[in-house]
Coordinates of C-alpha atoms and ligand atoms in Angstrom, one line a residue:
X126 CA -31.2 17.9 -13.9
X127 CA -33.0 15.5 -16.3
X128 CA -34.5 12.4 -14.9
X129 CA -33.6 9.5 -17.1
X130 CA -35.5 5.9 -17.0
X131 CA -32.5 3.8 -18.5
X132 CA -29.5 6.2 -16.8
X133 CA -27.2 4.5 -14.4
X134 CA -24.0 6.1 -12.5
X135 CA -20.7 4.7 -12.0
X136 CA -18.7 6.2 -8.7
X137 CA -15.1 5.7 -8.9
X138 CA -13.5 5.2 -6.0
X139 CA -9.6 3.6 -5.8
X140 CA -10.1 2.4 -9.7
X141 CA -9.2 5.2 -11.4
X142 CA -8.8 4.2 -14.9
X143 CA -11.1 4.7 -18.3
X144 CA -10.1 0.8 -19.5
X145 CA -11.0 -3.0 -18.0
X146 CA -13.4 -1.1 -15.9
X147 CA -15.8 -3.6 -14.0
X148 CA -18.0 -1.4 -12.8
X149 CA -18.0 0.8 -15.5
X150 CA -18.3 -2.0 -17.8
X151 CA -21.1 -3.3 -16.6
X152 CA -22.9 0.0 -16.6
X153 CA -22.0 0.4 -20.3
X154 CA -23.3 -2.7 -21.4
X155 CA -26.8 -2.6 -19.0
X156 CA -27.6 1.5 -19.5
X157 CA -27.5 3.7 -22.1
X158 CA -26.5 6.9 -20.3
X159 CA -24.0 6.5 -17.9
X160 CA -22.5 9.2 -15.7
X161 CA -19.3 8.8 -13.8
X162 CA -18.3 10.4 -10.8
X163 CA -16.2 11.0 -8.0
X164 CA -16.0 12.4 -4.7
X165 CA -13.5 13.6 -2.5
X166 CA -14.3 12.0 0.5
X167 CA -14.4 14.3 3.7
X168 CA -14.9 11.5 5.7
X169 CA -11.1 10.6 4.7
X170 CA -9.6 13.6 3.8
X171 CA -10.2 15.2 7.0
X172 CA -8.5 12.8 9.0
X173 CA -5.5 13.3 7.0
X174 CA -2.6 14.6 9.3
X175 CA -0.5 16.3 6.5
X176 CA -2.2 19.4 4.7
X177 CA 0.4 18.7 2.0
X178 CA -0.3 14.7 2.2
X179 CA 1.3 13.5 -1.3
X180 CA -1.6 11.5 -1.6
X181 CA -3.9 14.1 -2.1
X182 CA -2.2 15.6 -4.6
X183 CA -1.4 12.3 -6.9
X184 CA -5.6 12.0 -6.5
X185 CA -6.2 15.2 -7.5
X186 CA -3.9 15.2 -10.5
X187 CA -5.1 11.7 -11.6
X188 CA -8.7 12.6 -11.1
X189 CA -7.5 15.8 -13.9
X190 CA -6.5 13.2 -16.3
X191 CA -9.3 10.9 -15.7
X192 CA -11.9 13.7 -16.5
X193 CA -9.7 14.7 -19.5
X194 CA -9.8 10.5 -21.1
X195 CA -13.6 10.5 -20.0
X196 CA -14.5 13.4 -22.4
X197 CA -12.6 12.7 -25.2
X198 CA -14.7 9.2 -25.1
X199 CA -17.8 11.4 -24.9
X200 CA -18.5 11.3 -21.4
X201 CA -16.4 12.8 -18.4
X202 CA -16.3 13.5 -14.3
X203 CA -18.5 14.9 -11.8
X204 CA -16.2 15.8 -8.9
X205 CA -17.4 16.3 -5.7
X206 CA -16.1 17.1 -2.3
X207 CA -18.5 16.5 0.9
X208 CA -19.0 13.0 3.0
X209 CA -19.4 10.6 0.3
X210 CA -22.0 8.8 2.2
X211 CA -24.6 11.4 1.9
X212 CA -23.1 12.9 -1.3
X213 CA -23.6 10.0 -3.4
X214 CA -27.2 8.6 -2.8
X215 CA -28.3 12.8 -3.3
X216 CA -26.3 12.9 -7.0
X217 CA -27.9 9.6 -7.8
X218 CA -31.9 11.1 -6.8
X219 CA -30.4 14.5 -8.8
X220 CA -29.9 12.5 -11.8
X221 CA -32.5 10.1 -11.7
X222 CA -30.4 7.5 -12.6
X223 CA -31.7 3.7 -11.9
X224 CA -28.5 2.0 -10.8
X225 CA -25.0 3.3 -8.7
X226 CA -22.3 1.3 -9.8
X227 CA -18.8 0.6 -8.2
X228 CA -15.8 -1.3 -7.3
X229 CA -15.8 -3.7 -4.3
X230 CA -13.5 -2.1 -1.8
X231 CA -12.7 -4.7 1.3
X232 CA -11.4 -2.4 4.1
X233 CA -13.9 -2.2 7.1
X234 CA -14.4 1.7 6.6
X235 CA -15.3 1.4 3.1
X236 CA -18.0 -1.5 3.7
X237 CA -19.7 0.5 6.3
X238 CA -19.6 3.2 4.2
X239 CA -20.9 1.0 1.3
X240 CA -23.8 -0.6 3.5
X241 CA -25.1 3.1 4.5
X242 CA -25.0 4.2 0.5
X243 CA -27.0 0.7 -0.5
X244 CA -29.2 1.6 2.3
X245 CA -29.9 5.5 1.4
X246 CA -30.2 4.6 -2.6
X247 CA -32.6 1.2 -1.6
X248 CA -34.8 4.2 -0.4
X249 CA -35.0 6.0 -3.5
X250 CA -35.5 2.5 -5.3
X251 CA -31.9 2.6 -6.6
X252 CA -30.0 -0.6 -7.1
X253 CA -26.5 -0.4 -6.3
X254 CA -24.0 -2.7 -7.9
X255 CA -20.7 -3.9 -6.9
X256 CA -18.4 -5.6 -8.7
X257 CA -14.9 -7.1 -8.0
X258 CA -12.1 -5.4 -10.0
X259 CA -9.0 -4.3 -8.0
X260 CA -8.1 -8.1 -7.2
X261 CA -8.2 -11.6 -9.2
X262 CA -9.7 -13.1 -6.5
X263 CA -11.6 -11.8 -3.5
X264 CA -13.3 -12.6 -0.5
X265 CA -14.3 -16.4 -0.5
X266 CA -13.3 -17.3 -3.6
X267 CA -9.9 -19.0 -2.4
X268 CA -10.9 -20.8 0.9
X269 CA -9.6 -24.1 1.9
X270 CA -10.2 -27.6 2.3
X271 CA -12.5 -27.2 4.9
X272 CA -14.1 -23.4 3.8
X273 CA -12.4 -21.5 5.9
X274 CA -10.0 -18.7 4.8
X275 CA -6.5 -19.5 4.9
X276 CA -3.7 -18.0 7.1
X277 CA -1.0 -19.5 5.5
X278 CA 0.2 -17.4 2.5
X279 CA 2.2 -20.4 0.7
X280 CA -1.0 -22.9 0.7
X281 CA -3.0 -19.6 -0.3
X282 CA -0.8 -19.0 -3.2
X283 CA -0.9 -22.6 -4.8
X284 CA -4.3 -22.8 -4.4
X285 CA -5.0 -19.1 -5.7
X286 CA -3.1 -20.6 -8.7
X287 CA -4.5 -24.3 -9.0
X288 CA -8.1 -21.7 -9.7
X289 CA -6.1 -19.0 -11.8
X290 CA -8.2 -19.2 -15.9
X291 CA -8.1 -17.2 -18.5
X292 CA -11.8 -16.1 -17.5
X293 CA -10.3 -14.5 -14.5
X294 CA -8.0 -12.7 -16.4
X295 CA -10.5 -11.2 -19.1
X296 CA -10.7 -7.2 -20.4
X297 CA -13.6 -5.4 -18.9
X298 CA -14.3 -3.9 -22.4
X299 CA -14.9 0.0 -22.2
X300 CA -14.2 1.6 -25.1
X301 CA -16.5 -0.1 -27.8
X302 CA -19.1 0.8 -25.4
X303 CA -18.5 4.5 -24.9
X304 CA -20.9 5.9 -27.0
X305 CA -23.0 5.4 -23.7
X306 CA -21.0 8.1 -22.0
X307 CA -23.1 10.6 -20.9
X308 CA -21.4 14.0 -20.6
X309 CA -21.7 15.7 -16.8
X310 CA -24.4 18.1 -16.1
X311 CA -21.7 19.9 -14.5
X312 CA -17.4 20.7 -15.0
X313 CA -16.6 22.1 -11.4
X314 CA -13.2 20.3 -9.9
X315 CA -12.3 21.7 -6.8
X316 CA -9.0 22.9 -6.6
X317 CA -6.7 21.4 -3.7
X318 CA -7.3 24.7 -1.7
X319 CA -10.6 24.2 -1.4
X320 CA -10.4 20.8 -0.6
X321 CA -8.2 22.0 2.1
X322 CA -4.7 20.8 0.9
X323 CA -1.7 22.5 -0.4
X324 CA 1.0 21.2 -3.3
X325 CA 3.2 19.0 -2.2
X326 CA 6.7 17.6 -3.8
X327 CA 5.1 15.2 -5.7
X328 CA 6.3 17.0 -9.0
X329 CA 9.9 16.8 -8.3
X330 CA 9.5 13.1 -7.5
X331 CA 9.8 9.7 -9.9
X332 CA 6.4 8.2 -9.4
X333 CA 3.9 10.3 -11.6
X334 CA 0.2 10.5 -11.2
X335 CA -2.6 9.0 -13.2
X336 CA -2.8 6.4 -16.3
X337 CA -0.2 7.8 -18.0
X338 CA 1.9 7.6 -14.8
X339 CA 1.0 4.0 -14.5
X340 CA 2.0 3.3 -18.2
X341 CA 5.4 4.5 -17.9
X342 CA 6.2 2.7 -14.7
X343 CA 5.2 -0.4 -16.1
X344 CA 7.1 0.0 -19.1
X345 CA 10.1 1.1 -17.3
X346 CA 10.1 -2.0 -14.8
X347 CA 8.6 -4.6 -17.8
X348 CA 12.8 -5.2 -19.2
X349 CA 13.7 -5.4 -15.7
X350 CA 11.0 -8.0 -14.8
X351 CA 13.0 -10.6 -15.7
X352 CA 16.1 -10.1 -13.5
X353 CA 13.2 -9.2 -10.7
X354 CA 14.5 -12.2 -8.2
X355 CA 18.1 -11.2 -8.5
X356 CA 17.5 -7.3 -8.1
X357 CA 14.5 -7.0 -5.7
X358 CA 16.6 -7.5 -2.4
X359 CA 18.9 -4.7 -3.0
X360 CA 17.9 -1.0 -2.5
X361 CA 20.5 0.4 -4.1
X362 CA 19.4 -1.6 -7.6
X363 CA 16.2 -0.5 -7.2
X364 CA 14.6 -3.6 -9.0
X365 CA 10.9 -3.1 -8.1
X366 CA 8.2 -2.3 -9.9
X367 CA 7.2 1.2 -8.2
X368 CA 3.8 0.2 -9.4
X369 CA 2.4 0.2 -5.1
X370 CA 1.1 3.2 -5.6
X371 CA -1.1 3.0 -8.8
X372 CA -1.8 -0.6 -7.5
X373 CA -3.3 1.2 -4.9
X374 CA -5.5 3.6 -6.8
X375 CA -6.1 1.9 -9.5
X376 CA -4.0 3.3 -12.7
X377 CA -3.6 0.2 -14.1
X378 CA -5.4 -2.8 -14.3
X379 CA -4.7 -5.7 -12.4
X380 CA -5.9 -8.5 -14.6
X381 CA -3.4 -7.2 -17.5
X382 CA -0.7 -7.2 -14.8
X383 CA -1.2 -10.6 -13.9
X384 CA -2.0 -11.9 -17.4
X385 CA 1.5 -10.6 -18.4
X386 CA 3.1 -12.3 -15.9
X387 CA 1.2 -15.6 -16.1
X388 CA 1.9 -15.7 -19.3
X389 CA 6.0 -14.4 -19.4
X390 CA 8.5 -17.1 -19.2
X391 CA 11.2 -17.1 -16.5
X392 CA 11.8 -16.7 -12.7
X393 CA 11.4 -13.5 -12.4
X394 CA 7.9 -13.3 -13.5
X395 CA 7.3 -16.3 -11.3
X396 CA 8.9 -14.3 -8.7
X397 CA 6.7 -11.0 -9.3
X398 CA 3.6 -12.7 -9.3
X399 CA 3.8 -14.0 -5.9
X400 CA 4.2 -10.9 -4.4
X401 CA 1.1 -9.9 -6.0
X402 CA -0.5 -13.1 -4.6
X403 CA 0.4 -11.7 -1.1
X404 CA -1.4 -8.3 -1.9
X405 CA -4.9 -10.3 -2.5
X406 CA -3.8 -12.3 0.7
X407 CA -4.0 -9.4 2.9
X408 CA -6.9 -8.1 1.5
X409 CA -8.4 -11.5 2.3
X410 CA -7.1 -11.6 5.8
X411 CA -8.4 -7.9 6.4
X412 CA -11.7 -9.1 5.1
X413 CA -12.1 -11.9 7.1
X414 CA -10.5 -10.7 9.9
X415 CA -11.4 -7.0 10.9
X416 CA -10.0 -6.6 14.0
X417 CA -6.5 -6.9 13.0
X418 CA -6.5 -3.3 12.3
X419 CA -6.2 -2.9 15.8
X420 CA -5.4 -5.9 17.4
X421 CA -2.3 -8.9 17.1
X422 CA -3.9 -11.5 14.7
X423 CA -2.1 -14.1 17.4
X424 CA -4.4 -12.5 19.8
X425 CA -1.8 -13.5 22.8
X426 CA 0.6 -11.2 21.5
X427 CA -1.8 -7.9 22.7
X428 CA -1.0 -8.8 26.3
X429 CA 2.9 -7.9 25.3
X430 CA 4.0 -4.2 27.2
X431 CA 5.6 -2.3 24.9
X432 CA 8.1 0.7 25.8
X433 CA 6.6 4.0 25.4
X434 CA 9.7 6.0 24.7
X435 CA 8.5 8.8 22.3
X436 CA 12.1 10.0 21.9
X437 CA 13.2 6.6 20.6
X438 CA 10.1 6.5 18.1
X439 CA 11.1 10.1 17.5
X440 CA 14.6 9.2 16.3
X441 CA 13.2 6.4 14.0
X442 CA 10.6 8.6 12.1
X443 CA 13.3 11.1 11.7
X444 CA 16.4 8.5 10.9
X445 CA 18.4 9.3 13.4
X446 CA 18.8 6.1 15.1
X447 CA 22.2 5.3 14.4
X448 CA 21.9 2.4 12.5
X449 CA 22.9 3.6 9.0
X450 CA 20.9 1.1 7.4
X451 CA 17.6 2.0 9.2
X452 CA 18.0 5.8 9.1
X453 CA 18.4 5.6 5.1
X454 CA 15.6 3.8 5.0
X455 CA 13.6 6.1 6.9
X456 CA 14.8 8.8 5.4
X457 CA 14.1 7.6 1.7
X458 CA 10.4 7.1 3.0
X459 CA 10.5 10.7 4.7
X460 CA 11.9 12.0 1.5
X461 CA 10.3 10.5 -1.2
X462 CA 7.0 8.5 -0.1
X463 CA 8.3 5.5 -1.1
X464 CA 10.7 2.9 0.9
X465 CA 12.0 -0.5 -0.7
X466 CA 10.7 -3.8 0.4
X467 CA 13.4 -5.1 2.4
X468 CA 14.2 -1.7 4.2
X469 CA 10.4 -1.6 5.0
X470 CA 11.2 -5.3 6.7
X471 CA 14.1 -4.2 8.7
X472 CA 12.8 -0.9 10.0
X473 CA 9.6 -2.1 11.1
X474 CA 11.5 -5.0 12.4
X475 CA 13.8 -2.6 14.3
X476 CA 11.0 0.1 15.7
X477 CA 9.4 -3.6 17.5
X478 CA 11.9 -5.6 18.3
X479 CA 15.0 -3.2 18.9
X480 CA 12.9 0.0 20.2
X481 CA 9.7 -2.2 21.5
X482 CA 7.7 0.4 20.5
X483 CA 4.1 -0.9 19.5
X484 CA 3.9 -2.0 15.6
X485 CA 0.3 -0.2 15.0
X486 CA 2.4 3.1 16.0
X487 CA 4.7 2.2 13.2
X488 CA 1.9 1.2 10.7
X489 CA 0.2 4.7 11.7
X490 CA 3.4 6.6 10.4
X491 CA 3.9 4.4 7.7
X492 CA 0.1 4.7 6.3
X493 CA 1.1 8.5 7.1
X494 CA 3.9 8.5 4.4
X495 CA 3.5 6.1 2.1
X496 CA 2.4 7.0 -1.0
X497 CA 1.2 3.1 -1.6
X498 CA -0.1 3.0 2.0
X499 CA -2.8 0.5 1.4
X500 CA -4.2 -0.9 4.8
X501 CA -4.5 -4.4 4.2
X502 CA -0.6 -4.7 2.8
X503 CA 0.5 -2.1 5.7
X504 CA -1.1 -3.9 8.6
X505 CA -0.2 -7.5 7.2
X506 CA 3.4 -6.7 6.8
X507 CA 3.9 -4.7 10.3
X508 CA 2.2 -8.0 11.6
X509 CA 4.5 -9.8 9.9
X510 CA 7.6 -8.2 11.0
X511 CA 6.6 -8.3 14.6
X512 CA 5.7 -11.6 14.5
X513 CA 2.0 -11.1 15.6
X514 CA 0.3 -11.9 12.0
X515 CA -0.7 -14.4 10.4
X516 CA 2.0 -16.4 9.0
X517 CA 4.4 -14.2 10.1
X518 CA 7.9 -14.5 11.1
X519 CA 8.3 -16.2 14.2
X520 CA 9.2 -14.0 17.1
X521 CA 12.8 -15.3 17.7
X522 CA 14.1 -14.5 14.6
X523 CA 15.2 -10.8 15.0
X524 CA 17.0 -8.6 12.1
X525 CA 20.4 -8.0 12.6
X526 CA 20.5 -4.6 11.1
X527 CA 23.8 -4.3 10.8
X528 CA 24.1 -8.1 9.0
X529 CA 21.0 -6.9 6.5
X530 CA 23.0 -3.8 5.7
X531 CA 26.4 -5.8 5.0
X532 CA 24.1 -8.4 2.9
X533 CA 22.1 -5.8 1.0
X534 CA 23.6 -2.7 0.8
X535 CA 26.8 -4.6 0.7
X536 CA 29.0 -1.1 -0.9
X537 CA 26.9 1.2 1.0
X538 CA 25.4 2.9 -2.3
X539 CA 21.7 3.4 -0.6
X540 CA 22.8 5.1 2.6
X541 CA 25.1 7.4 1.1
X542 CA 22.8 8.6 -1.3
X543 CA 20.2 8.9 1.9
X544 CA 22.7 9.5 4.7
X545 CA 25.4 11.9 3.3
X546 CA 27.0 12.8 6.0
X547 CA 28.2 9.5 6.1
X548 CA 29.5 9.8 2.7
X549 CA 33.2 10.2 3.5
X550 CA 33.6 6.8 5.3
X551 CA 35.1 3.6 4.0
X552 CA 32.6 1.3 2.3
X553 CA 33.9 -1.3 5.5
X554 CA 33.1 1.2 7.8
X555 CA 29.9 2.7 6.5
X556 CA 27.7 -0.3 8.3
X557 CA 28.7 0.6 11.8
X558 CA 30.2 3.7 12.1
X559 CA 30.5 2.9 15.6
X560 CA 33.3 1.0 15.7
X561 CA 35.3 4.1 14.6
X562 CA 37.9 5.4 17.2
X563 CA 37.5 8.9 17.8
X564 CA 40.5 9.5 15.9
X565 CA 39.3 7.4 12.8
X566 CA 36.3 9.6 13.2
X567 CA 38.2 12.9 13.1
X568 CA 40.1 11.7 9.7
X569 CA 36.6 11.4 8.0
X570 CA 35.3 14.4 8.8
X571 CA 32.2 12.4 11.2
X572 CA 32.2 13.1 14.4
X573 CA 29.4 10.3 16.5
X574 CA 27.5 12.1 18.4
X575 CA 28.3 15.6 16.7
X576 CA 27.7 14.7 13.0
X577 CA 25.7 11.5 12.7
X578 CA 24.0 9.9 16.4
X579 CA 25.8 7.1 18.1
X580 CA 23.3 4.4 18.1
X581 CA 20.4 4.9 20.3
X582 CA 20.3 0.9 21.5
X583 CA 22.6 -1.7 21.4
X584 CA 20.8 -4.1 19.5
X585 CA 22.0 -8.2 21.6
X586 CA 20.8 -6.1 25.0
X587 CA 17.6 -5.4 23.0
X588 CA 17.2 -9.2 21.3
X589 CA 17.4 -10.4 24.5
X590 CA 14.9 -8.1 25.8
X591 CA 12.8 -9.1 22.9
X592 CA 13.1 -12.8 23.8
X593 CA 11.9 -12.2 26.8
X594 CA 9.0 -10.1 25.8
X595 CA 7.4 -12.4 23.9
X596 CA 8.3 -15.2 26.0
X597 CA 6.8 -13.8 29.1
X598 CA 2.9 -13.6 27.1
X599 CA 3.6 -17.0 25.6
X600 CA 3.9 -18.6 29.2
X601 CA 1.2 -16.5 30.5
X602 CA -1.3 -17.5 27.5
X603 CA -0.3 -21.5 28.1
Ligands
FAD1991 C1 6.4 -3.0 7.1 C2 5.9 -3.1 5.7 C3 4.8 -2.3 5.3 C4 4.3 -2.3 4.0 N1 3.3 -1.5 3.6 C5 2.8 -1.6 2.4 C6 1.7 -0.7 2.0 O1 1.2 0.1 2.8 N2 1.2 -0.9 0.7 C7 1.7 -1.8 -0.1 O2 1.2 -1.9 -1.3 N3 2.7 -2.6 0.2 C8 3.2 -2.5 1.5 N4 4.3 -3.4 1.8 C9 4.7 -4.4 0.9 C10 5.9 -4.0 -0.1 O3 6.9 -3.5 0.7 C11 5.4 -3.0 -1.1 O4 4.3 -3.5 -1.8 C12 6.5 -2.8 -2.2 O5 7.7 -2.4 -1.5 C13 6.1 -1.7 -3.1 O6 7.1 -1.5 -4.1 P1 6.9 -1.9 -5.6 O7 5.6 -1.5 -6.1 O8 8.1 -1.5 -6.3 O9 6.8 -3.5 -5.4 P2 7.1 -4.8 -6.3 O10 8.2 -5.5 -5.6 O11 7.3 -4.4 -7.7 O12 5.8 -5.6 -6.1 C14 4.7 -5.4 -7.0 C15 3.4 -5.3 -6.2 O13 3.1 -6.4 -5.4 C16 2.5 -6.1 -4.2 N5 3.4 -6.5 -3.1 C17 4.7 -6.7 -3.1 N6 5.1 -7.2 -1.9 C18 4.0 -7.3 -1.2 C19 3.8 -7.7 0.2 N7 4.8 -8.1 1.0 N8 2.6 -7.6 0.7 C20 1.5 -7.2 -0.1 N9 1.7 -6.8 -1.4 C21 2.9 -6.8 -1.9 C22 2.4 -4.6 -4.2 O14 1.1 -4.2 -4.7 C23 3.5 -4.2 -5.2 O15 3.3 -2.9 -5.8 C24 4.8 -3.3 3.1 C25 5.9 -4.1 3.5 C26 6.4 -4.0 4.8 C27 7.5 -5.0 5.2

């Protein structure tokens, strides 16, 4: 391959886009040959449990598209597939570029990774640049009073808008610069076989892949963003966005998100904004705090002894718990790599404080599933919900999963369409089927324990246990 004095490269990692590009931005304006590239990280794919992991196959489709938008703008994708941390600093000596440019990432994995890559290319005299782009504001930039990071989200929030400007919410111009686009030496892309993955059922689902997929969730959810507050609680609506995923890898850019909302009048906006005030909070508190990947951020909460019942954990991953309300939930994630806000709440809040089964084993399945598993939002929230986090809900305040179903799946829409077996019962019935006599049970066709599971805990014996759970480390730590 040529060697080129004033060549740079841009590695694209979870921004996957071809518009208000940091990285790729700068690169435009500093080189005049710039290659992109990315690589299908062994390091990460390997460790993937699933060979038909959704995930893999959204990347590999939106990676398709972003090659596709790169060379009709002149330039295009090298795709590789190998341990990134050794593949990238060898592209960058093959093309004899000067600079490697990317997009901060915060997660501990990715800064190691990110530390060896400076290293390697620092050998070979090549700078490497990285830039903030997947948040509005990052690392220290929101501290408080007395420069430390905050764990409070709400102070957070007003202060992370007190700095919000329209600097902060500026286009990384790409296009006018694309005549700097260099075209790639090479137009392999391995296919998902050889990458070690088979199709999934991403086709048949609603969340589509890439830009375009990004586009048309945003303009489906844009009318609704205004109703957002009123909708968001209820599953069976489905008022959300949808966007977690391409949040996640980047399809969209998240300075035009938050400059439409900013700027849009009403509640809802307000409303939508927040939430994605808590995403850059838990980046924040991932990248200050490390170690809550595996441990309580309340560090007294690691002495608590869970139960290690892996038939109860069983039931939960499979919905079969039954609690309607918690097995539709689960199921809708099983089903469709997605699961609604306030299900995610009250089945995380059920596997901990109704099962007392460790939250990390509930994050692990989660970041399993979830087609928006992002670890800083996944660990946050299971923290959150079993009251170890930062911030979090305090310990005694335990969902009632049959109250949450009665208050937000108040006709039963959502579980029918996840739980159809349970499709033949009375709406005031479809909450806890358990109160059923047998005979009831017989004139609707369900059967506990034959058709759909009698409930696998009774949920005041487990609050109390709960209570005491947490009480028990709380004296001990005093
Ligand atoms: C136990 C549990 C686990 C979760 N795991 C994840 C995860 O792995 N990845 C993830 O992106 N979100 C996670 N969330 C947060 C939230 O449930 C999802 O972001 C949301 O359901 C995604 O759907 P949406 O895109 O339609 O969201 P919308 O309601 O439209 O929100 C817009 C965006 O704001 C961000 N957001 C919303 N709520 C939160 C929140 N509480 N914390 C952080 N960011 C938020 C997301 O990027 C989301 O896409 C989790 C919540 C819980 C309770």
């Amino acid at each position: 391959m040529n060697a080129t004095a004033d060549a740079a490269l841009v590695w694209f990692r979870r921004d996957l886009r071809a518009f208000d590009h940091a990285a790729l931005s700068r690169a435009l304006q500093a080189y005049t040959q710039v290659y992109c590239v990315f690589v299908f990280d062994s390091e990460i794919l390997d460790a993937l449990e699933d060979r038909n992991d959704r995930r893999v196959e959204f990347i590999w489709l939106t990676i398709k598209e972003l090659d596709t938008t790169l060379r009709q703008m002149g330039g295009g994708l090298i795709v590789r597939h190998g341990r990134a941390s050794a593949e990238l600093p060898r592209l960058a000596r093959d093309l004899g570029v000067r600079a490697v440019f990317a997009n901060r990432d915060y997660e501990p994995q990715a800064i190691r990774r990110d530390a060896t890559v400076a290293e390697d290319l620092a050998q070979s005299g090549i700078e490497f640049n990285l830039h903030k782009d997947q948040v509005i504001f990052e690392r220290d930039e929101i501290m408080s009073g007395s420069n430390r990071p905050y764990s409070v989200y709400t102070a957070y929030k007003n202060a992370w808008l007190k700095r919000l400007t329209d600097d902060d919410l500026q286009v990384h111009p790409i296009a006018e610069l694309a005549s700097r686009l260099a075209p790639p030496p090479e137009s392999k892309m391995p296919s998902l076989q050889e990458l070690g993955f088979i199709s999934s059922d991403l086709a048949s689902l609603e969340i589509k892949p890439g830009m375009s997929g990004a586009r048309d969730a945003w303009e489906k959810f844009a009318p609704r963003l205004a109703n957002y507050e009123n909708t968001r609680d209820f599953p069976a609506l489905d008022g959300t966005s949808h966007l977690g995923v391409h949040l996640r890898f980047g399809t969209l850019s998240i300075r035009s998100l938050a400059r439409h909302v900013y700027y849009a009048a009403g509640k809802g906006a307000q409303v939508w904004l927040s939430e994605l005030i808590w995403r850059e909070f838990f980046q924040m508190i991932l990248y200050h705090h490390p170690r809550v990947t595996q441990n309580a951020f309340r560090t007294e909460f690691d002495a608590i002894v869970w139960d290690e019942r892996e038939d109860l954990f069983q039931a939960w991953c499979d919905g079969r718990t039954g609690y309607p309300i918690v097995d539709a939930a689960m199921r809708q994630l099983n089903q469709t790599g997605f699961m609604h806000n306030r299900l995610r709440m009250i089945a995380a809040s059920f596997l901990v404080k109704d099962l007392h089964i460790h939250w990390l084993k509930g994050e692990r399945y989660f970041a399993r599933k979830l087609l928006d598993y992002d670890l800083a939002a996944n660990n946050g929230n299971w923290q959150w919900a079993a009251s170890t986090g930062c911030d979090a809900q305090p310990y005694f305040r335990i969902f009632n999963p049959l109250t949450q179903s009665e208050r937000f799946d108040p006709d039963g829409v959502f579980i029918k369409r996840f739980v159809p077996e349970l499709a033949g019962l009375e709406t005031r019935d479809i909450h806890a089927p358990w109160n059923l006599l047998p005979i009831e049970q017989q004139a609707c066709g369900v059967l506990l324990g034959r058709d759909y599971p009698a409930p696998i805990v009774d949920h005041e014996a487990a609050r109390a246990k709960t209570l005491a759970l947490f009480k028990a480390v709380r004296a001990d730590a005093a």
